[in-house]
Coordinates of C-alpha atoms in Angstrom, one line a residue:
M1 CA -13.9 11.2 -31.7
G2 CA -16.7 9.6 -29.7
D3 CA -16.5 8.8 -26.0
H4 CA -15.9 5.1 -26.6
D5 CA -13.1 5.8 -29.1
T6 CA -11.5 8.2 -26.6
V7 CA -11.5 5.6 -23.8
R8 CA -10.1 3.0 -26.2
V9 CA -7.3 5.2 -27.4
R10 CA -6.4 6.1 -23.8
L11 CA -6.4 2.4 -22.8
R12 CA -4.2 1.5 -25.7
A13 CA -1.8 4.3 -24.8
A14 CA -1.6 3.1 -21.2
L15 CA -0.9 -0.5 -22.2
R16 CA 1.9 0.6 -24.5
A17 CA 3.5 3.0 -21.9
D18 CA 7.0 2.3 -20.6
D19 CA 5.4 1.4 -17.3
P20 CA 2.0 0.0 -18.1
W21 CA 1.1 -0.8 -14.5
T22 CA 1.5 2.8 -13.4
A23 CA -0.2 4.1 -16.5
L24 CA -3.2 1.9 -15.9
Y25 CA -3.3 2.9 -12.3
L26 CA -3.5 6.5 -13.4
L27 CA -6.1 5.9 -16.1
N28 CA -9.2 7.8 -15.2
T29 CA -11.6 5.1 -13.8
D30 CA -14.4 7.4 -12.6
R31 CA -16.4 6.1 -15.6
P32 CA -15.7 2.3 -15.2
G33 CA -18.5 1.3 -17.6
P34 CA -16.9 2.6 -20.8
L35 CA -13.5 1.5 -19.7
A36 CA -14.7 -2.0 -18.9
G37 CA -16.3 -2.1 -22.4
A38 CA -13.0 -1.1 -24.0
V39 CA -11.1 -3.8 -22.0
E40 CA -13.6 -6.4 -23.2
E41 CA -13.2 -5.3 -26.8
L42 CA -9.4 -5.6 -26.6
Y43 CA -9.6 -9.0 -24.8
R44 CA -11.8 -10.4 -27.6
S45 CA -9.1 -9.3 -30.1
D46 CA -6.7 -12.2 -30.7
T47 CA -3.8 -9.8 -31.2
D48 CA -4.4 -7.5 -28.3
H49 CA -5.4 -10.0 -25.6
T50 CA -2.3 -12.1 -26.3
A51 CA 0.0 -9.1 -25.8
F52 CA -1.9 -7.5 -22.9
R53 CA -3.9 -10.3 -21.1
P54 CA -2.3 -9.9 -17.6
Y55 CA -2.9 -6.1 -17.7
L56 CA -6.5 -6.5 -19.0
T57 CA -7.6 -9.0 -16.4
W58 CA -5.9 -7.0 -13.6
L59 CA -7.8 -3.9 -14.8
L60 CA -11.1 -5.8 -14.9
R61 CA -10.6 -6.7 -11.2
S62 CA -10.3 -3.0 -10.3
L63 CA -13.5 -1.8 -12.1
G64 CA -16.1 -3.0 -9.7
E65 CA -19.5 -4.2 -11.1
P66 CA -18.9 -3.3 -14.7
G67 CA -15.6 -5.3 -14.7
D68 CA -17.4 -8.2 -13.0
A69 CA -20.0 -8.3 -15.8
V70 CA -17.2 -8.4 -18.4
L71 CA -15.5 -11.3 -16.5
L72 CA -18.7 -13.3 -16.5
R73 CA -19.3 -12.7 -20.2
L74 CA -15.8 -13.7 -21.1
L75 CA -15.8 -16.8 -19.0
A76 CA -19.0 -18.0 -20.7
A77 CA -17.6 -17.5 -24.2
P78 CA -17.4 -20.7 -26.1
G79 CA -14.0 -22.1 -27.1
L80 CA -12.1 -20.2 -24.4
A81 CA -8.4 -21.2 -24.4
A82 CA -7.2 -23.0 -21.3
D83 CA -4.7 -20.2 -20.3
D84 CA -7.4 -17.5 -20.8
R85 CA -9.9 -19.5 -18.7
Q86 CA -7.4 -19.9 -15.9
D87 CA -6.5 -16.2 -15.9
L88 CA -10.1 -15.1 -16.0
L89 CA -11.2 -17.6 -13.4
R90 CA -8.5 -16.4 -11.0
A91 CA -9.7 -12.8 -11.5
A92 CA -13.3 -13.9 -10.8
V93 CA -12.2 -15.7 -7.6
V94 CA -10.4 -12.7 -6.3
R95 CA -13.5 -10.6 -6.9
G96 CA -15.5 -13.2 -5.0
L97 CA -17.9 -13.8 -7.9
R98 CA -20.5 -16.6 -7.8
L99 CA -20.2 -18.3 -11.1
P100 CA -23.0 -20.5 -12.6
A101 CA -22.7 -24.1 -11.4
E102 CA -23.3 -25.4 -14.9
L103 CA -20.2 -23.4 -16.1
L104 CA -18.1 -24.8 -13.3
H105 CA -19.2 -28.4 -13.9
T106 CA -18.2 -27.9 -17.5
Y107 CA -14.8 -26.6 -16.5
A108 CA -14.4 -29.5 -14.1
Q109 CA -14.7 -31.9 -17.0
D110 CA -12.0 -30.4 -19.2
A111 CA -9.9 -27.9 -17.2
P112 CA -6.3 -28.8 -16.8
A113 CA -5.5 -30.5 -13.5
S114 CA -3.1 -28.9 -11.1
S115 CA -1.1 -32.1 -10.6
G116 CA -1.1 -35.2 -12.8
G117 CA -3.9 -36.4 -15.0
N118 CA -7.0 -34.6 -16.2
A119 CA -9.7 -33.1 -14.0
G120 CA -12.3 -34.9 -16.0
T121 CA -10.8 -38.3 -15.4
G122 CA -10.4 -38.0 -11.6
G123 CA -7.3 -35.8 -11.4
S124 CA -7.1 -32.9 -9.0
P125 CA -8.8 -29.7 -10.3
A126 CA -6.8 -26.5 -10.5
P127 CA -6.8 -24.4 -7.3
E128 CA -8.8 -21.5 -8.8
L129 CA -11.5 -24.0 -9.8
V130 CA -11.7 -25.3 -6.3
D131 CA -12.0 -21.8 -5.0
A132 CA -14.8 -21.1 -7.5
M133 CA -16.7 -24.2 -6.4
G134 CA -16.6 -22.9 -2.8
L135 CA -18.0 -19.5 -3.9
S136 CA -20.7 -21.0 -6.0
G137 CA -23.2 -21.7 -3.2
D138 CA -24.0 -25.0 -4.9
P139 CA -23.8 -28.0 -2.4
S140 CA -23.5 -30.4 -5.3
F141 CA -19.8 -29.7 -5.4
A142 CA -19.3 -30.9 -1.8
P143 CA -18.6 -34.6 -2.6
R144 CA -16.0 -33.7 -5.1
L145 CA -14.4 -31.2 -2.8
G146 CA -14.5 -33.7 0.1
A147 CA -12.7 -36.3 -1.9
L148 CA -9.8 -33.9 -2.3
L149 CA -9.2 -34.1 1.4
E150 CA -7.9 -37.6 1.0
D151 CA -5.2 -36.6 -1.5
P152 CA -2.0 -35.0 -0.1
A153 CA -1.1 -33.9 -3.6
A154 CA -4.4 -32.1 -4.1
P155 CA -5.1 -28.5 -3.0
R156 CA -6.9 -29.9 0.0
G157 CA -6.5 -26.8 2.1
R158 CA -8.4 -24.9 -0.5
A159 CA -10.9 -27.7 -0.7
A160 CA -11.5 -27.5 3.1
L161 CA -12.0 -23.7 2.8
A162 CA -14.4 -24.3 -0.1
L163 CA -16.4 -26.8 2.0
G164 CA -16.5 -24.2 4.8
R165 CA -17.8 -21.5 2.5
L166 CA -20.5 -23.9 1.3
G167 CA -21.4 -24.7 4.8
A168 CA -21.2 -28.4 4.0
R169 CA -21.4 -29.7 7.5
A170 CA -21.2 -33.3 6.5
W171 CA -17.5 -32.7 6.1
T172 CA -16.9 -31.1 9.5
A173 CA -15.6 -34.3 11.1
P174 CA -13.4 -35.2 8.1
I175 CA -11.8 -31.8 8.2
A176 CA -11.3 -31.8 12.0
G177 CA -10.1 -35.4 11.9
R178 CA -7.2 -34.4 9.6
L179 CA -5.8 -31.7 11.9
S180 CA -3.2 -34.1 13.1
E181 CA -2.1 -34.8 9.5
V182 CA -1.4 -31.2 8.4
T183 CA 1.3 -28.8 9.5
G184 CA 2.3 -25.1 9.2
L185 CA 0.0 -22.9 7.1
D186 CA -2.2 -25.9 6.2
H187 CA -3.0 -26.4 9.8
T188 CA -4.2 -22.8 10.0
V189 CA -6.2 -23.3 6.8
F190 CA -8.1 -26.3 8.2
T191 CA -9.0 -24.6 11.5
V192 CA -10.2 -21.5 9.6
A193 CA -12.3 -23.9 7.4
L194 CA -14.0 -25.1 10.6
E195 CA -14.6 -21.5 11.7
L196 CA -16.2 -20.8 8.3
M197 CA -18.4 -24.0 8.7
G198 CA -19.7 -22.7 12.0
D199 CA -20.6 -26.2 13.1
P200 CA -20.5 -26.9 16.9
A201 CA -19.8 -30.6 16.0
A202 CA -16.2 -29.6 15.5
V203 CA -15.7 -28.6 19.1
P204 CA -15.2 -32.1 20.6
H205 CA -12.6 -32.8 17.9
L206 CA -10.8 -29.5 18.6
L207 CA -10.7 -30.2 22.4
R208 CA -9.2 -33.6 21.9
W209 CA -6.6 -32.2 19.4
L210 CA -5.8 -29.3 21.7
A211 CA -4.6 -31.8 24.4
E212 CA -2.4 -33.6 21.9
S213 CA -1.2 -30.9 19.5
S214 CA 2.3 -29.4 19.5
E215 CA 2.9 -26.0 21.0
E216 CA 2.9 -24.1 17.6
R217 CA -0.6 -25.4 16.7
V218 CA -2.3 -24.3 19.9
Y219 CA -3.1 -20.7 18.8
D220 CA -5.1 -22.0 15.8
V221 CA -7.1 -24.4 17.9
H222 CA -7.8 -21.9 20.6
H223 CA -8.9 -19.3 18.0
A224 CA -11.3 -21.8 16.5
L225 CA -12.8 -22.8 19.9
V226 CA -13.5 -19.2 20.8
R227 CA -15.2 -18.6 17.4
L228 CA -17.3 -21.7 17.6
T229 CA -18.3 -21.7 21.2
G230 CA -18.4 -17.9 22.0
R231 CA -16.5 -18.7 25.2
D232 CA -13.3 -16.5 25.5
P233 CA -11.3 -17.3 28.6
L234 CA -8.7 -14.9 29.9
L235 CA -5.1 -16.0 29.4
P236 CA -2.0 -14.6 31.2
E237 CA -0.8 -11.2 30.0
R238 CA 2.0 -11.4 27.4
A239 CA 2.2 -15.2 27.6
S240 CA 4.0 -16.8 24.7
G241 CA 5.6 -20.1 23.7
A242 CA 5.2 -23.0 26.1
T243 CA 3.6 -20.7 28.7
Y244 CA 0.9 -19.7 26.3
A245 CA 0.3 -23.3 25.2
A246 CA 0.0 -24.5 28.8
A247 CA -2.4 -21.6 29.7
V248 CA -4.7 -22.4 26.7
R249 CA -4.8 -26.1 27.5
A250 CA -5.6 -25.3 31.2
A251 CA -8.4 -22.9 30.2
W252 CA -10.2 -25.7 28.2
A253 CA -9.1 -28.7 30.2
D254 CA -12.4 -29.2 32.0
G255 CA -14.2 -29.4 28.6
R256 CA -16.5 -26.5 29.5
T257 CA -17.7 -24.6 26.4
E258 CA -20.6 -22.5 27.7
R259 CA -20.1 -18.8 28.1
T260 CA -20.3 -17.3 31.5
P261 CA -21.0 -13.7 32.4
A262 CA -18.2 -11.3 31.7
V263 CA -16.2 -10.2 34.7
V264 CA -13.9 -7.1 35.0
R265 CA -11.1 -7.9 37.4
D266 CA -7.7 -7.0 38.6
L267 CA -8.5 -3.3 38.7
A268 CA -5.4 -1.3 39.7
V269 CA -4.9 2.4 39.7
E270 CA -1.3 3.3 39.2
S271 CA -1.8 7.1 39.3
G272 CA -4.6 9.5 38.5
A273 CA -3.7 9.2 34.8
R274 CA -2.9 5.4 34.6
A275 CA -4.8 2.3 35.5
R276 CA -5.1 -1.3 34.4
F277 CA -7.8 -3.9 34.4
S278 CA -8.7 -7.3 32.8
V279 CA -11.8 -8.5 31.1
D280 CA -12.6 -12.2 31.5
E281 CA -15.2 -13.8 29.2
G282 CA -15.7 -10.4 27.6
A283 CA -18.7 -10.0 25.4
G284 CA -16.4 -8.9 22.5
R285 CA -19.0 -6.6 21.0
I286 CA -16.3 -4.2 20.2
R287 CA -13.1 -5.9 18.9
V288 CA -10.5 -6.2 16.2
A289 CA -11.1 -9.6 14.5
F290 CA -9.7 -11.5 11.5
D291 CA -11.8 -11.3 8.3
P292 CA -12.8 -14.5 6.6
P293 CA -10.0 -15.4 4.2
S294 CA -10.0 -13.7 0.9
P295 CA -10.9 -16.0 -2.0
G296 CA -7.7 -17.1 -3.8
S297 CA -5.4 -15.9 -1.1
S298 CA -2.6 -18.1 0.3
W299 CA -3.1 -16.7 3.8
P300 CA -6.1 -17.9 5.7
R301 CA -5.7 -15.2 8.4
W302 CA -4.5 -11.9 7.0
D303 CA -6.8 -8.8 7.0
R304 CA -8.6 -7.7 10.1
C305 CA -11.5 -5.3 10.9
L306 CA -12.6 -3.3 13.8
T307 CA -16.1 -4.7 14.4
F308 CA -19.1 -3.9 16.5
D309 CA -21.5 -6.9 17.0
R310 CA -19.5 -8.6 14.2
K311 CA -20.4 -5.8 11.8
P312 CA -17.1 -4.5 10.3
L313 CA -16.6 -0.7 10.8
Y314 CA -13.0 -0.2 9.7
R315 CA -10.6 -2.4 7.8
V316 CA -7.4 -2.5 9.8
G317 CA -5.2 -4.6 7.5
S318 CA -2.8 -7.4 8.3
L319 CA -0.4 -8.1 11.1
C320 CA 2.5 -8.1 8.6
D321 CA 4.9 -5.7 10.3
T322 CA 6.6 -4.7 7.0
C323 CA 3.4 -3.5 5.4
E324 CA 1.8 -0.1 5.7
L325 CA -0.8 0.4 8.4
V326 CA -3.9 1.5 6.5
L327 CA -7.4 2.0 8.0
T328 CA -10.5 2.2 5.8
L329 CA -14.1 3.0 6.7
L330 CA -16.5 0.2 5.8
D331 CA -19.7 1.1 7.5
W332 CA -21.2 2.8 10.6
P333 CA -22.3 0.9 13.6
D334 CA -26.0 0.6 14.7
D335 CA -27.3 3.1 17.2
E336 CA -26.7 0.6 20.0
A337 CA -23.0 1.4 19.9
A338 CA -23.6 5.0 20.9
R339 CA -26.0 3.9 23.6
I340 CA -23.4 1.6 25.2
A341 CA -20.8 4.3 25.2
A342 CA -23.2 6.8 26.6
R343 CA -23.5 4.8 29.8
M344 CA -20.1 6.2 30.8
R345 CA -21.0 9.8 30.0
G346 CA -22.2 11.0 33.4
R347 CA -18.6 10.9 34.9
L348 CA -17.0 12.3 31.8
A349 CA -18.3 15.8 32.0
D350 CA -15.2 17.1 33.8
L351 CA -12.9 14.1 34.3
D352 CA -9.5 15.0 36.0
R353 CA -8.4 11.6 37.5
L354 CA -8.9 7.9 37.4
D355 CA -9.8 5.9 40.5
T356 CA -11.0 2.4 41.4
E357 CA -14.5 3.5 42.1
L358 CA -14.9 5.1 38.7
L359 CA -13.6 2.0 36.9
S360 CA -15.8 -0.2 39.0
E361 CA -18.8 1.9 38.1
W362 CA -17.9 1.5 34.4
S363 CA -17.5 -2.3 34.6
P364 CA -20.8 -3.1 32.8
V365 CA -19.5 -1.1 29.8
L366 CA -15.9 -2.4 30.0
A367 CA -17.3 -6.0 30.0
E368 CA -18.6 -5.3 26.5
L369 CA -15.0 -5.3 25.3
E370 CA -13.0 -8.3 24.1
T371 CA -11.4 -10.6 26.6
G372 CA -7.9 -9.4 27.5
H373 CA -5.7 -7.1 29.6
Y374 CA -6.1 -3.4 29.3
R375 CA -4.5 -0.1 30.1
A376 CA -6.6 3.0 30.8
L377 CA -4.7 6.3 30.2
L378 CA -6.1 9.7 30.9
L379 CA -4.4 11.9 28.3
D380 CA -4.4 15.5 27.2
L381 CA -3.8 15.2 23.4
P382 CA -3.1 18.1 21.0
L383 CA -5.5 17.1 18.3
E384 CA -6.6 18.6 15.0
Q385 CA -9.5 17.6 12.8
V386 CA -8.5 16.8 9.3
A387 CA -10.8 16.5 6.3
E388 CA -8.3 16.7 3.4
P389 CA -6.2 13.7 2.4
A390 CA -3.1 15.7 1.8
R391 CA -3.1 16.9 5.4
S392 CA -3.5 13.5 7.0
W393 CA -0.6 11.6 8.6
W394 CA -1.7 8.6 6.5
Y395 CA -0.2 10.5 3.5
R396 CA 2.3 12.8 5.1
R397 CA 4.3 10.0 6.8
A398 CA 5.7 9.1 3.4
A399 CA 7.2 12.5 3.0
A400 CA 8.8 12.2 6.5
R401 CA 10.4 8.9 5.4
A402 CA 11.8 10.5 2.3
E403 CA 13.3 13.4 4.4
A404 CA 14.8 10.9 6.8
D405 CA 16.4 9.1 3.9
G406 CA 17.8 12.3 2.4
D407 CA 15.6 12.1 -0.7
D408 CA 14.4 15.1 -2.5
G409 CA 10.8 14.6 -1.5
E410 CA 9.5 14.0 -5.0
R411 CA 6.6 11.5 -4.9
P412 CA 5.7 9.1 -7.7
E413 CA 3.0 10.3 -10.0
C414 CA 0.8 7.4 -8.9
D415 CA 1.2 8.2 -5.2
R416 CA -2.0 10.1 -4.5
P417 CA -3.2 11.4 -1.1
E418 CA -6.6 9.9 -1.6
D419 CA -5.1 6.4 -1.9
Y420 CA -4.0 6.6 1.8
W421 CA -7.1 8.3 3.1
P422 CA -9.2 6.2 5.5
G423 CA -12.4 7.5 3.9
V424 CA -13.6 9.8 6.6
A425 CA -12.6 13.1 8.4
H426 CA -10.9 12.2 11.6
F427 CA -8.8 13.6 14.5
Q428 CA -5.0 13.3 14.6
L429 CA -2.1 14.4 16.7
T430 CA -0.7 17.7 15.5
A431 CA 2.8 16.3 15.5
P432 CA 4.4 12.9 16.1
V433 CA 4.8 11.8 19.7
P434 CA 8.0 13.4 21.1
G435 CA 10.7 11.5 22.9
G436 CA 9.9 8.0 21.6
R437 CA 12.4 5.3 20.6
V438 CA 10.8 4.9 17.2
P439 CA 11.6 8.0 15.1
F440 CA 8.0 8.6 14.1
T441 CA 5.0 7.8 16.3
Y442 CA 1.8 9.1 14.7
G443 CA -1.7 9.3 16.2
A444 CA -5.1 9.1 14.6
F445 CA -8.6 8.6 16.1
L446 CA -11.4 7.7 13.7
P447 CA -15.1 8.4 14.3
S448 CA -17.8 5.8 15.0
Q449 CA -20.5 8.0 13.7
P450 CA -20.7 10.2 10.6
P451 CA -18.9 13.6 11.2
E452 CA -21.6 15.4 9.2
A453 CA -24.1 14.2 11.8
L454 CA -22.5 16.2 14.6
D455 CA -24.8 18.8 16.2
P456 CA -23.2 22.3 16.0
A457 CA -25.1 23.3 19.1
A458 CA -23.6 20.5 21.1
V459 CA -20.1 21.3 19.9
A460 CA -20.7 25.0 21.0
R461 CA -21.8 23.8 24.5
H462 CA -18.7 21.8 24.9
A463 CA -16.6 24.7 23.6
A464 CA -18.1 27.0 26.2
A465 CA -17.3 24.4 28.9
V466 CA -13.7 24.1 27.7
A467 CA -13.3 27.9 27.7
A468 CA -14.6 28.0 31.3
G469 CA -11.8 25.6 32.3
E470 CA -13.7 22.3 32.3
R471 CA -12.3 19.2 30.7
P472 CA -15.0 16.9 29.4
A473 CA -13.4 13.6 28.3
A474 CA -13.9 11.5 25.2
V475 CA -13.5 7.7 25.3
V476 CA -11.4 6.0 22.7
L477 CA -10.7 2.3 22.2
G478 CA -7.1 2.3 20.9
W479 CA -4.0 0.4 20.5
I480 CA -0.3 0.7 19.5
D481 CA 0.6 -0.6 16.1
D482 CA 4.4 -1.1 15.4
R483 CA 5.6 -1.4 11.8
Y484 CA 9.0 -1.8 10.0
V485 CA 7.7 -0.7 6.6
E486 CA 9.5 -2.4 3.7
A487 CA 12.1 -3.5 6.3
L488 CA 13.5 0.1 6.1
H489 CA 11.4 2.4 8.2
E490 CA 10.4 2.0 11.9
E491 CA 7.0 3.5 12.4
R492 CA 4.6 3.4 15.3
W493 CA 0.9 4.4 15.5
L494 CA -1.4 5.3 18.3
V495 CA -4.7 4.5 16.6
G496 CA -8.2 4.0 17.8
A497 CA -11.9 4.4 17.4
I498 CA -13.9 7.0 19.2
L499 CA -16.5 5.3 21.4
D500 CA -18.0 8.5 22.9
G501 CA -17.2 12.2 22.7
H502 CA -17.2 13.2 19.0
H503 CA -18.7 16.6 19.9
R504 CA -16.1 17.1 22.7
L505 CA -13.2 16.4 20.4
A506 CA -14.5 18.8 17.8
A507 CA -14.8 21.5 20.4
Y508 CA -11.2 20.9 21.6
A509 CA -9.8 20.9 18.1
A510 CA -11.6 24.1 17.2
A511 CA -10.3 25.8 20.3
G512 CA -6.7 24.6 19.9
V513 CA -6.9 23.2 23.5
P514 CA -5.4 19.7 24.2
A515 CA -8.3 17.2 24.3
R516 CA -9.0 15.2 27.4
V517 CA -9.2 11.6 26.3
L518 CA -9.7 8.4 28.2
L519 CA -7.8 5.8 26.2
L520 CA -8.7 2.1 26.7
A521 CA -5.9 0.0 25.1
R522 CA -5.7 -3.8 25.0
V523 CA -2.2 -5.2 25.4
G524 CA -1.1 -8.5 23.8
E525 CA -1.1 -12.1 24.7
G526 CA -0.4 -15.2 22.8
S527 CA 0.5 -15.6 19.1
G528 CA -0.1 -12.7 16.8
A529 CA -1.5 -10.3 19.4
D530 CA -0.4 -6.6 19.6
G531 CA 1.5 -5.6 22.7
G532 CA 2.4 -1.9 22.6
L533 CA 3.4 -1.4 26.3
E534 CA 6.5 0.6 25.3
G535 CA 4.4 2.8 23.0
L536 CA 1.7 3.3 25.6
A537 CA 4.3 4.3 28.2
E538 CA 5.8 6.9 25.7
V539 CA 2.3 8.3 25.0
A540 CA 1.6 8.5 28.8
A541 CA 4.9 10.2 29.4
A542 CA 4.3 12.8 26.7
Y543 CA 0.6 13.5 27.2
G544 CA -0.5 12.0 30.6
C545 CA -3.0 14.2 32.4
R546 CA -1.2 16.1 35.2
E547 CA -2.8 15.8 38.5

């Protein structure tokens, strides 16, 4: 039996399994080309595609470029049934594919409308077609999309996002002018559309609407103003509700939109191991930011990334507190990231306490952070370096949940360690943080440079210093992340990115000596921000550097 026949037999067996979804998940996809070909063959078979269409389109979405090529070929096939076209078009949108404009114009003439009438006779096109128009890069779709903004029965939020993706700035004012008409999630969608547009012409509209809008809409408007102007004024720590809305309005009341130099203020040393400071008009070069909305998603603000100079480094996932926390490596920062962090290095060689002079000296570096209120903790953390997915807390936490529930610890066959792995070797606490309110508080610090690039000689030098009693410190930008996974399991993470000190942490881990770490953690303000003061206090109590 040839390779193609073998793949096809395995695919058919997975589709006919008692649990097809799990069987497809387990299907070997390390050769996506042959598998994509087998999927295409079954999809073109009238009998097979009718029975298995949802599974086949889902599988194509998971096969990368070979699956994308099949989607494009199937969508271009003549005589495609309406249900097939809708299913394939949704899959193409989720993949973010740019479909030929001619194909979409054809679909716009005869695709079923989402509500009333026919798209070819002026009815509203289906949402997935609207999404595809926005991904096309073709400005000729802008007038049709703009017309949808007038129709409350149309998918006008998706039309606004599509216009934003096209950068059709002629529609900036119409989108901004309808902020007073839309509520709830649609209001967020329209402000995100303006962020995607990137047009400063939206700013006067946003400022006027900020003064008039209700309390629950203020966060959206403030977020859009920060993105479009670059100005990021400091708001009161942990403000919420009416207090937050009043603070935002006051910050923009004078109409000033120009950025001013960043200022580090309110420095206060609480002990040799704990301090606080605030960054006003921070440069935001290192920050956790929302991703652009995923095509086809109902949520305009969902996934986030840890970014440097707007370049995504790690996918952080959503704010949904019943979802798993998962971090995934996307790319490495440019060399400038290491150069910025290295400006703190002179005082880190043997750091044993925090003081106001030290933090003032580091103010130029701290000003590179995002606007906000911060805690600085000097910690001695028992860390280990982990390079195997099965040893990482990202995977081991599920076993801890099963034990807490009294389960036998058996894992589903599809539950693989590599599916939880952040994609890179990292440092983690050797055990959950003791004494916390939440049963399990894990800790993981991820690198900002490739681990394989570490210089063994530099690690050896730091190891010798540690053996001699010195305590060189690493600098980590971190935060507390609280979850209530599946509304069943309370889980807390101390997580962060190493800004400086990769060699030092490697030396500590190899020696089995608690690592001296300067943790810089932003604490929350406003809607949707992380707080974590309780978690930080528990970490400080367990691991704070003793004077």
